Amino acid sequence: MKKLLNWLKGPTALAALAGVVAAAVVLAVAELAGAFFTARATPVFALGSTFIDFTPSWMKDFAIATFGTNDKAALFVGMGLTIAVLACVLGVVAYRRWALGVLGVLFMGAVIVTSVVTRAGVGLADAIPSVLGTLAGLLVLRALIAPLRGLKAWPEAPANVADGDPRHSGASRRRFFAAAGITAAAAGIAATGGRLVGAARSNIAKAREALQLPAAVQAAATVPAGVQSPVAGVPPWLTPNGEFYRIDTALSVPEINADDWELRVHGLVEEEVRLTFQDLLDADLIESHVTLTCVSNPVGGNLAGNAKWLGLPIRDVLKRARPKDGADMVLSTSIDGFSASTPLEVLQDGRDAILAIGMNGEPLPLEHGYPVRMVVPGLYGFVSATKWVVDLEVTRFADSKAYWTERGWSERGPIKTMARVDVPKSFAKVRAGKVAVGGTAWAQTRGITKVELKIDNEDWVEVDLSAEASLATWRQWSYEWDATPGPHYLKVRATDGTGEVQTEQRADPVPDGASGWQSVMVTVE
Ligand SMILES: Nc1nc2c(c(=O)[nH]1)N[C@H]1C(S)=C(S)[C@@H](COP(=O)(O)O)O[C@H]1N2
Ligand SMILES: [Mo]
């Protein structure tokens, strides 16, 4: 114990700390300088995005299952820990062999620069902040480590060293901590300053606020009364924008100036089409309610949301471009390099597949794809709902692969029938007697015609369905349960508009969506 304590006060541990401070300086200087470059290209975001791109699908799945929509926060914490450990090692290496330390730091700098410049929509000049950061980190490491060399192991100062001598361990150590502390504080201020300057330089949020959406030429079908389950605690039928789930690979939300936005429609088409945002504002827009669902949603999960979308039917755009024979897919790509493969047929079969600019009467929120995203009823988001979309390539499934398909997920993704118990929650305790049970079910484009509950080993009973707004939206339900004391299992299943009962077969989200009946355990007291 004493030994460990002494080691912690010794030069090796201090060198490790110097490494961490130097790493903080690298990131902070790059963050500050980065405020004047592409916002998504500072080392923290670039490294994180690169990491996400190389994430195997089981790990993505695990992250979403474990951290839900906090998966990004978890990534940053994990990244921070990894960087800290590497920095400790580099600090010690630099203390032992300075030249080797320099090589190590330059190598890390090269890794950062590579990950920055290989991001989509990023130029070579965006490497400058990372280069500056790396150089600053080297200087700080040099300055912090040099005085450690004269330092002898704690607690003895070398006998022949006088109290005021800089090599006196106590004095050196105090100086080291002062220098390290001040540098770390300066790094904190630089990083915060960088973020603030970056935010102030961005006018995208203000432009979005000021945007007036045009009226639709075809309004959304009227939502009948009674779509909402009467059971308190069931999520709202229409999901407010602020509560809408968010899933994407973007660590920092792409900031697109609507005036600069352009969509290129090309590939296997007779005529290449280009659309500006103004073209969209001037076009015949339609409005409709569509429930989006994420393929990563586990049985009973809440990665689904229902909104009223305003946009231009993609079939109208395709009509102008005139796809050639043999084409069977549209590969949509976002400004940050995500892509989705949507069957051409789905985009032309009359469903409300749109280039959306409005969500629940507002311009798209930045994190939901401002200024333009795709919304396609009936398909999971990973093969259809491209946010910040800038490119549509008419192609063939045989010729091109989308982002998640390259990572082990399916190339197609029709939404599977799913039913969920929202109230009571799993493992809830309720009072014996009449218990209100409620939930949500979906089978977009097929619709929900029946939801059944099975309590313990009793027969399946049909629940009360709330009103149906459209085949593209989810449908809620309710049931009054006569609950007797004891533990109970409530199982739920839905039947879709084709008469098919939701499969009992359990499947993981990978590769094309989870299936199976949700079962919740409720204790009745
Ligand atoms: N640009 C971009 N668009 C994207 C994604 C992404 O990672 N990047 N993820 C898709 C996935 S997997 C889903 S489920 C939906 C989620 O849309 P939301 O965040 O608006 O709910 O967006 C889709 N569009
Ligand atoms: Mo998704």
Short mmCIF file of C-alpha atoms in Angstrom, two decimals, residues 135-484:
data_model
loop_
_atom_site.label_atom_id
_atom_site.label_comp_id
_atom_site.label_asym_id
_atom_site.label_seq_id
_atom_site.Cartn_x
_atom_site.Cartn_y
_atom_site.Cartn_z
CA LEU A 135 1.80 20.11 -32.06
CA ALA A 136 0.43 21.89 -28.99
CA GLY A 137 0.14 18.53 -27.22
CA LEU A 138 3.78 17.73 -27.99
CA LEU A 139 4.95 21.09 -26.60
CA VAL A 140 2.96 20.60 -23.41
CA LEU A 141 4.23 17.05 -22.97
CA ARG A 142 7.81 18.26 -23.41
CA ALA A 143 7.33 21.10 -20.92
CA LEU A 144 5.71 18.90 -18.27
CA ILE A 145 8.06 15.96 -18.57
CA ALA A 146 11.43 17.73 -18.71
CA PRO A 147 11.50 18.75 -15.01
CA LEU A 148 10.50 15.23 -13.96
CA ARG A 149 13.85 13.87 -15.06
CA GLY A 150 15.76 15.23 -12.06
CA LEU A 151 13.10 13.92 -9.73
CA LYS A 152 14.06 11.07 -7.41
CA ALA A 153 11.61 8.66 -5.92
CA TRP A 154 9.40 10.03 -3.19
CA PRO A 155 9.85 10.95 -0.39
CA GLU A 156 13.59 11.51 -0.21
CA ALA A 157 15.14 14.38 -2.04
CA PRO A 158 18.69 13.49 -3.01
CA ALA A 159 20.79 14.22 0.07
CA ASN A 160 23.06 16.63 -1.75
CA VAL A 161 20.20 18.76 -3.09
CA ALA A 162 19.37 21.96 -1.27
CA ASP A 163 15.80 22.93 -0.42
CA GLY A 164 15.52 25.68 -3.01
CA ASP A 165 17.06 23.58 -5.78
CA PRO A 166 14.57 22.90 -8.60
CA ARG A 167 15.56 19.23 -8.44
CA HIS A 168 14.27 19.02 -4.89
CA SER A 169 11.46 16.55 -5.27
CA GLY A 170 8.88 18.38 -3.17
CA ALA A 171 9.38 21.65 -4.99
CA SER A 172 9.48 20.00 -8.43
CA ARG A 173 6.37 18.09 -7.68
CA ARG A 174 4.52 21.20 -6.59
CA ARG A 175 5.66 23.00 -9.72
CA PHE A 176 4.56 20.04 -11.82
CA PHE A 177 1.08 20.02 -10.34
CA ALA A 178 0.75 23.76 -10.75
CA ALA A 179 1.78 23.60 -14.40
CA ALA A 180 -0.38 20.55 -15.13
CA GLY A 181 -3.37 22.08 -13.35
CA ILE A 182 -3.13 25.39 -15.15
CA THR A 183 -2.68 23.67 -18.51
CA ALA A 184 -5.66 21.38 -17.91
CA ALA A 185 -7.82 24.37 -16.93
CA ALA A 186 -6.69 26.26 -20.03
CA ALA A 187 -7.57 23.22 -22.14
CA GLY A 188 -11.05 23.14 -20.58
CA ILE A 189 -11.57 26.81 -21.37
CA ALA A 190 -10.28 26.39 -24.94
CA ALA A 191 -12.60 23.43 -25.59
CA THR A 192 -15.64 25.21 -24.16
CA GLY A 193 -14.74 28.36 -26.08
CA GLY A 194 -14.44 26.33 -29.26
CA ARG A 195 -17.89 24.83 -28.79
CA LEU A 196 -19.44 28.23 -28.07
CA VAL A 197 -17.77 29.93 -31.03
CA GLY A 198 -18.79 27.01 -33.24
CA ALA A 199 -22.40 27.28 -32.09
CA ALA A 200 -22.46 31.05 -32.55
CA ARG A 201 -21.05 30.78 -36.06
CA SER A 202 -23.87 28.43 -37.02
CA ASN A 203 -26.97 30.17 -38.22
CA ILE A 204 -28.77 27.01 -39.25
CA ALA A 205 -30.99 26.83 -36.17
CA LYS A 206 -32.04 30.44 -36.69
CA ALA A 207 -32.76 29.88 -40.39
CA ARG A 208 -34.90 26.89 -39.45
CA GLU A 209 -36.85 28.96 -36.93
CA ALA A 210 -37.54 31.61 -39.55
CA LEU A 211 -38.65 29.15 -42.23
CA GLN A 212 -42.33 29.32 -43.20
CA LEU A 213 -43.61 25.99 -44.46
CA PRO A 214 -45.97 26.10 -47.44
CA ALA A 215 -49.43 24.55 -47.22
CA ALA A 216 -49.93 21.07 -48.60
CA VAL A 217 -51.96 20.69 -51.79
CA GLN A 218 -53.19 17.42 -50.32
CA ALA A 219 -53.82 17.64 -46.58
CA ALA A 220 -53.39 14.65 -44.31
CA ALA A 221 -56.45 12.45 -43.94
CA THR A 222 -58.46 13.62 -40.93
CA VAL A 223 -57.47 11.75 -37.80
CA PRO A 224 -60.65 10.15 -36.40
CA ALA A 225 -61.63 10.71 -32.79
CA GLY A 226 -60.52 7.97 -30.47
CA VAL A 227 -57.10 7.07 -31.87
CA GLN A 228 -55.62 7.53 -28.42
CA SER A 229 -55.80 4.60 -26.02
CA PRO A 230 -57.93 5.69 -23.03
CA VAL A 231 -55.40 4.09 -20.67
CA ALA A 232 -53.27 6.68 -18.84
CA GLY A 233 -49.57 6.18 -19.48
CA VAL A 234 -49.86 4.88 -23.04
CA PRO A 235 -47.62 7.15 -25.20
CA PRO A 236 -49.39 9.88 -27.19
CA TRP A 237 -50.70 8.62 -30.55
CA LEU A 238 -48.98 11.58 -32.21
CA THR A 239 -45.41 11.76 -30.96
CA PRO A 240 -44.28 15.33 -30.18
CA ASN A 241 -41.05 16.24 -32.02
CA GLY A 242 -39.15 16.60 -28.78
CA GLU A 243 -40.07 13.05 -27.72
CA PHE A 244 -39.47 11.40 -31.08
CA TYR A 245 -36.78 8.70 -30.87
CA ARG A 246 -33.53 9.54 -32.57
CA ILE A 247 -31.23 6.99 -34.15
CA ASP A 248 -28.36 7.80 -36.49
CA THR A 249 -24.63 7.50 -36.96
CA ALA A 250 -24.11 11.28 -36.71
CA LEU A 251 -22.24 12.28 -33.56
CA SER A 252 -22.68 15.94 -34.32
CA VAL A 253 -25.81 16.85 -36.22
CA PRO A 254 -25.03 17.86 -39.82
CA GLU A 255 -25.71 21.56 -40.33
CA ILE A 256 -27.02 22.22 -43.80
CA ASN A 257 -27.89 25.63 -45.12
CA ALA A 258 -31.26 25.13 -46.83
CA ASP A 259 -30.28 27.68 -49.49
CA ASP A 260 -27.25 25.54 -50.41
CA TRP A 261 -29.13 22.25 -50.25
CA GLU A 262 -29.45 20.38 -53.49
CA LEU A 263 -30.66 16.89 -54.25
CA ARG A 264 -29.12 15.06 -57.17
CA VAL A 265 -31.19 12.28 -58.74
CA HIS A 266 -29.05 10.23 -61.08
CA GLY A 267 -27.90 6.72 -62.01
CA LEU A 268 -30.11 4.50 -64.14
CA VAL A 269 -32.35 7.35 -65.29
CA GLU A 270 -33.19 8.89 -68.63
CA GLU A 271 -32.77 12.36 -67.23
CA GLU A 272 -30.70 13.55 -64.30
CA VAL A 273 -32.75 15.75 -61.97
CA ARG A 274 -31.54 18.38 -59.53
CA LEU A 275 -33.82 19.86 -56.88
CA THR A 276 -33.15 22.89 -54.71
CA PHE A 277 -34.93 23.61 -51.46
CA GLN A 278 -36.86 26.36 -53.21
CA ASP A 279 -38.02 23.77 -55.79
CA LEU A 280 -39.43 21.75 -52.90
CA LEU A 281 -41.17 24.78 -51.36
CA ASP A 282 -42.75 25.52 -54.74
CA ALA A 283 -43.81 21.93 -55.49
CA ASP A 284 -47.13 20.19 -54.84
CA LEU A 285 -46.54 18.91 -51.33
CA ILE A 286 -48.62 16.36 -49.48
CA GLU A 287 -49.06 15.76 -45.81
CA SER A 288 -49.62 12.41 -44.13
CA HIS A 289 -49.26 10.56 -40.85
CA VAL A 290 -46.59 7.88 -40.87
CA THR A 291 -45.18 5.80 -38.01
CA LEU A 292 -41.40 5.37 -38.26
CA THR A 293 -39.77 2.31 -36.71
CA CYS A 294 -36.13 1.40 -36.14
CA VAL A 295 -34.95 -2.07 -37.11
CA SER A 296 -32.98 -2.14 -33.85
CA ASN A 297 -36.16 -1.92 -31.82
CA PRO A 298 -36.32 -4.98 -29.56
CA VAL A 299 -39.62 -6.73 -28.78
CA GLY A 300 -41.44 -4.36 -26.42
CA GLY A 301 -39.06 -1.49 -27.25
CA ASN A 302 -39.87 2.12 -27.97
CA LEU A 303 -37.78 2.97 -31.04
CA ALA A 304 -40.88 3.97 -32.96
CA GLY A 305 -42.68 7.27 -33.34
CA ASN A 306 -45.66 8.68 -35.19
CA ALA A 307 -45.69 12.10 -36.84
CA LYS A 308 -47.42 14.16 -39.50
CA TRP A 309 -44.95 14.65 -42.34
CA LEU A 310 -45.04 17.28 -45.10
CA GLY A 311 -43.15 16.66 -48.31
CA LEU A 312 -42.94 15.92 -51.99
CA PRO A 313 -43.86 12.41 -53.17
CA ILE A 314 -40.70 10.70 -54.40
CA ARG A 315 -42.69 9.12 -57.24
CA ASP A 316 -43.16 12.65 -58.68
CA VAL A 317 -39.39 13.13 -58.73
CA LEU A 318 -38.85 9.68 -60.25
CA LYS A 319 -41.46 10.46 -62.90
CA ARG A 320 -39.26 13.32 -64.06
CA ALA A 321 -36.05 11.26 -63.92
CA ARG A 322 -37.61 8.21 -65.67
CA PRO A 323 -35.80 5.14 -64.27
CA LYS A 324 -34.40 2.78 -66.89
CA ASP A 325 -35.36 -0.87 -67.26
CA GLY A 326 -33.49 -3.12 -64.89
CA ALA A 327 -33.30 -0.59 -62.06
CA ASP A 328 -34.81 -1.97 -58.83
CA MET A 329 -33.40 0.19 -56.05
CA VAL A 330 -32.86 3.79 -55.00
CA LEU A 331 -29.75 4.37 -52.92
CA SER A 332 -30.30 7.52 -50.88
CA THR A 333 -27.24 9.13 -49.31
CA SER A 334 -26.96 11.75 -46.59
CA ILE A 335 -24.46 14.57 -46.44
CA ASP A 336 -22.48 12.63 -43.81
CA GLY A 337 -22.17 9.42 -45.76
CA PHE A 338 -25.04 7.29 -44.42
CA SER A 339 -26.98 5.47 -47.13
CA ALA A 340 -30.16 3.42 -47.44
CA SER A 341 -31.36 1.02 -50.12
CA THR A 342 -35.07 1.38 -50.90
CA PRO A 343 -36.83 -0.80 -53.47
CA LEU A 344 -37.73 1.33 -56.49
CA GLU A 345 -41.14 -0.34 -56.58
CA VAL A 346 -41.97 0.82 -53.05
CA LEU A 347 -41.25 4.41 -54.07
CA GLN A 348 -43.62 4.15 -57.02
CA ASP A 349 -46.49 2.02 -55.70
CA GLY A 350 -48.62 4.92 -54.51
CA ARG A 351 -47.84 4.94 -50.80
CA ASP A 352 -46.87 8.31 -49.30
CA ALA A 353 -43.09 7.95 -49.70
CA ILE A 354 -41.85 11.53 -49.55
CA LEU A 355 -38.93 13.91 -49.40
CA ALA A 356 -40.06 15.45 -46.14
CA ILE A 357 -39.43 19.05 -45.07
CA GLY A 358 -42.02 19.28 -42.28
CA MET A 359 -42.68 17.28 -39.12
CA ASN A 360 -45.84 17.92 -37.08
CA GLY A 361 -46.31 21.35 -38.65
CA GLU A 362 -42.72 22.52 -38.12
CA PRO A 363 -39.63 22.44 -40.31
CA LEU A 364 -37.73 19.21 -39.60
CA PRO A 365 -35.79 19.49 -36.35
CA LEU A 366 -32.03 19.52 -37.03
CA GLU A 367 -31.56 16.08 -35.48
CA HIS A 368 -34.43 14.63 -37.55
CA GLY A 369 -32.89 15.62 -40.87
CA TYR A 370 -33.23 19.37 -41.54
CA PRO A 371 -33.70 20.52 -44.20
CA VAL A 372 -34.83 17.36 -46.04
CA ARG A 373 -35.20 13.67 -45.19
CA MET A 374 -36.97 10.66 -46.62
CA VAL A 375 -40.06 9.10 -45.06
CA VAL A 376 -41.33 5.81 -46.49
CA PRO A 377 -44.32 4.06 -44.89
CA GLY A 378 -43.80 0.37 -44.19
CA LEU A 379 -40.00 0.15 -44.19
CA TYR A 380 -37.61 0.31 -41.25
CA GLY A 381 -35.62 3.54 -41.07
CA PHE A 382 -32.28 1.98 -41.98
CA VAL A 383 -33.47 1.21 -45.52
CA SER A 384 -35.65 4.24 -46.14
CA ALA A 385 -35.61 7.21 -43.78
CA THR A 386 -32.38 8.95 -44.82
CA LYS A 387 -32.00 12.24 -42.95
CA TRP A 388 -30.01 15.18 -44.37
CA VAL A 389 -30.49 13.46 -47.74
CA VAL A 390 -28.55 14.94 -50.68
CA ASP A 391 -28.34 12.18 -53.28
CA LEU A 392 -30.66 9.62 -54.85
CA GLU A 393 -29.04 7.09 -57.12
CA VAL A 394 -31.34 4.87 -59.13
CA THR A 395 -29.50 1.57 -59.26
CA ARG A 396 -29.84 -2.17 -58.66
CA PHE A 397 -29.61 -4.23 -55.48
CA ALA A 398 -27.06 -6.34 -57.35
CA ASP A 399 -24.80 -3.32 -57.89
CA SER A 400 -24.82 -1.21 -54.72
CA LYS A 401 -24.93 -1.81 -50.98
CA ALA A 402 -26.23 0.56 -48.33
CA TYR A 403 -24.45 1.58 -45.09
CA TRP A 404 -25.93 -1.08 -42.79
CA THR A 405 -26.06 -3.78 -45.45
CA GLU A 406 -22.27 -3.53 -45.66
CA ARG A 407 -22.24 -4.12 -41.91
CA GLY A 408 -24.22 -7.34 -41.85
CA TRP A 409 -27.80 -6.09 -41.93
CA SER A 410 -30.37 -6.96 -44.55
CA GLU A 411 -30.62 -5.08 -47.86
CA ARG A 412 -34.40 -4.84 -47.49
CA GLY A 413 -36.43 -4.04 -44.41
CA PRO A 414 -40.24 -4.30 -44.46
CA ILE A 415 -41.56 -3.61 -40.95
CA LYS A 416 -42.66 -6.70 -39.04
CA THR A 417 -45.97 -6.81 -37.16
CA MET A 418 -45.39 -5.86 -33.54
CA ALA A 419 -47.59 -5.44 -30.45
CA ARG A 420 -46.49 -3.85 -27.22
CA VAL A 421 -47.90 -3.53 -23.68
CA ASP A 422 -47.25 0.04 -22.53
CA VAL A 423 -49.27 -0.08 -19.27
CA PRO A 424 -48.64 -1.61 -16.79
CA LYS A 425 -44.88 -1.62 -17.22
CA SER A 426 -43.01 -4.89 -16.92
CA PHE A 427 -42.37 -5.78 -13.25
CA ALA A 428 -44.99 -3.25 -12.12
CA LYS A 429 -46.95 -3.82 -8.92
CA VAL A 430 -50.68 -3.13 -9.18
CA ARG A 431 -53.72 -3.39 -6.90
CA ALA A 432 -56.06 -6.36 -7.26
CA GLY A 433 -59.36 -5.62 -9.04
CA LYS A 434 -59.93 -3.73 -12.29
CA VAL A 435 -56.57 -2.93 -13.89
CA ALA A 436 -56.35 -0.84 -17.06
CA VAL A 437 -54.04 -2.44 -19.62
CA GLY A 438 -53.05 -0.51 -22.74
CA GLY A 439 -50.56 -0.51 -25.53
CA THR A 440 -49.56 0.05 -29.13
CA ALA A 441 -49.34 -2.20 -32.17
CA TRP A 442 -48.07 -1.62 -35.69
CA ALA A 443 -47.85 -3.24 -39.10
CA GLN A 444 -47.34 -0.24 -41.37
CA THR A 445 -49.05 -0.43 -44.79
CA ARG A 446 -50.96 -3.57 -43.71
CA GLY A 447 -52.71 -2.13 -40.66
CA ILE A 448 -53.76 -3.75 -37.39
CA THR A 449 -57.11 -5.56 -37.25
CA LYS A 450 -56.85 -7.41 -33.96
CA VAL A 451 -54.80 -7.39 -30.76
CA GLU A 452 -55.05 -10.21 -28.26
CA LEU A 453 -53.86 -10.69 -24.70
CA LYS A 454 -53.07 -13.97 -22.99
CA ILE A 455 -52.99 -13.82 -19.21
CA ASP A 456 -50.99 -16.69 -17.72
CA ASN A 457 -52.43 -19.87 -19.22
CA GLU A 458 -55.89 -18.55 -19.98
CA ASP A 459 -57.24 -18.35 -23.52
CA TRP A 460 -56.32 -15.41 -25.75
CA VAL A 461 -58.81 -12.55 -25.34
CA GLU A 462 -59.43 -9.76 -27.83
CA VAL A 463 -58.71 -6.28 -26.52
CA ASP A 464 -60.49 -3.05 -27.51
CA LEU A 465 -58.82 -1.40 -30.49
CA SER A 466 -58.64 2.38 -30.62
CA ALA A 467 -59.66 4.06 -33.87
CA GLU A 468 -57.48 3.49 -36.94
CA ALA A 469 -56.12 6.60 -38.63
CA SER A 470 -54.44 4.90 -41.58
CA LEU A 471 -52.59 1.75 -42.58
CA ALA A 472 -49.32 3.67 -42.30
CA THR A 473 -49.71 4.47 -38.62
CA TRP A 474 -49.67 2.51 -35.42
CA ARG A 475 -52.84 1.57 -33.59
CA GLN A 476 -53.45 1.68 -29.87
CA TRP A 477 -55.52 -0.62 -27.69
CA SER A 478 -56.93 -1.04 -24.20
CA TYR A 479 -58.27 -3.80 -21.97
CA GLU A 480 -59.87 -3.98 -18.56
CA TRP A 481 -58.25 -6.79 -16.63
CA ASP A 482 -59.81 -8.40 -13.55
CA ALA A 483 -56.58 -8.90 -11.64
CA THR A 484 -56.30 -11.41 -8.80
#
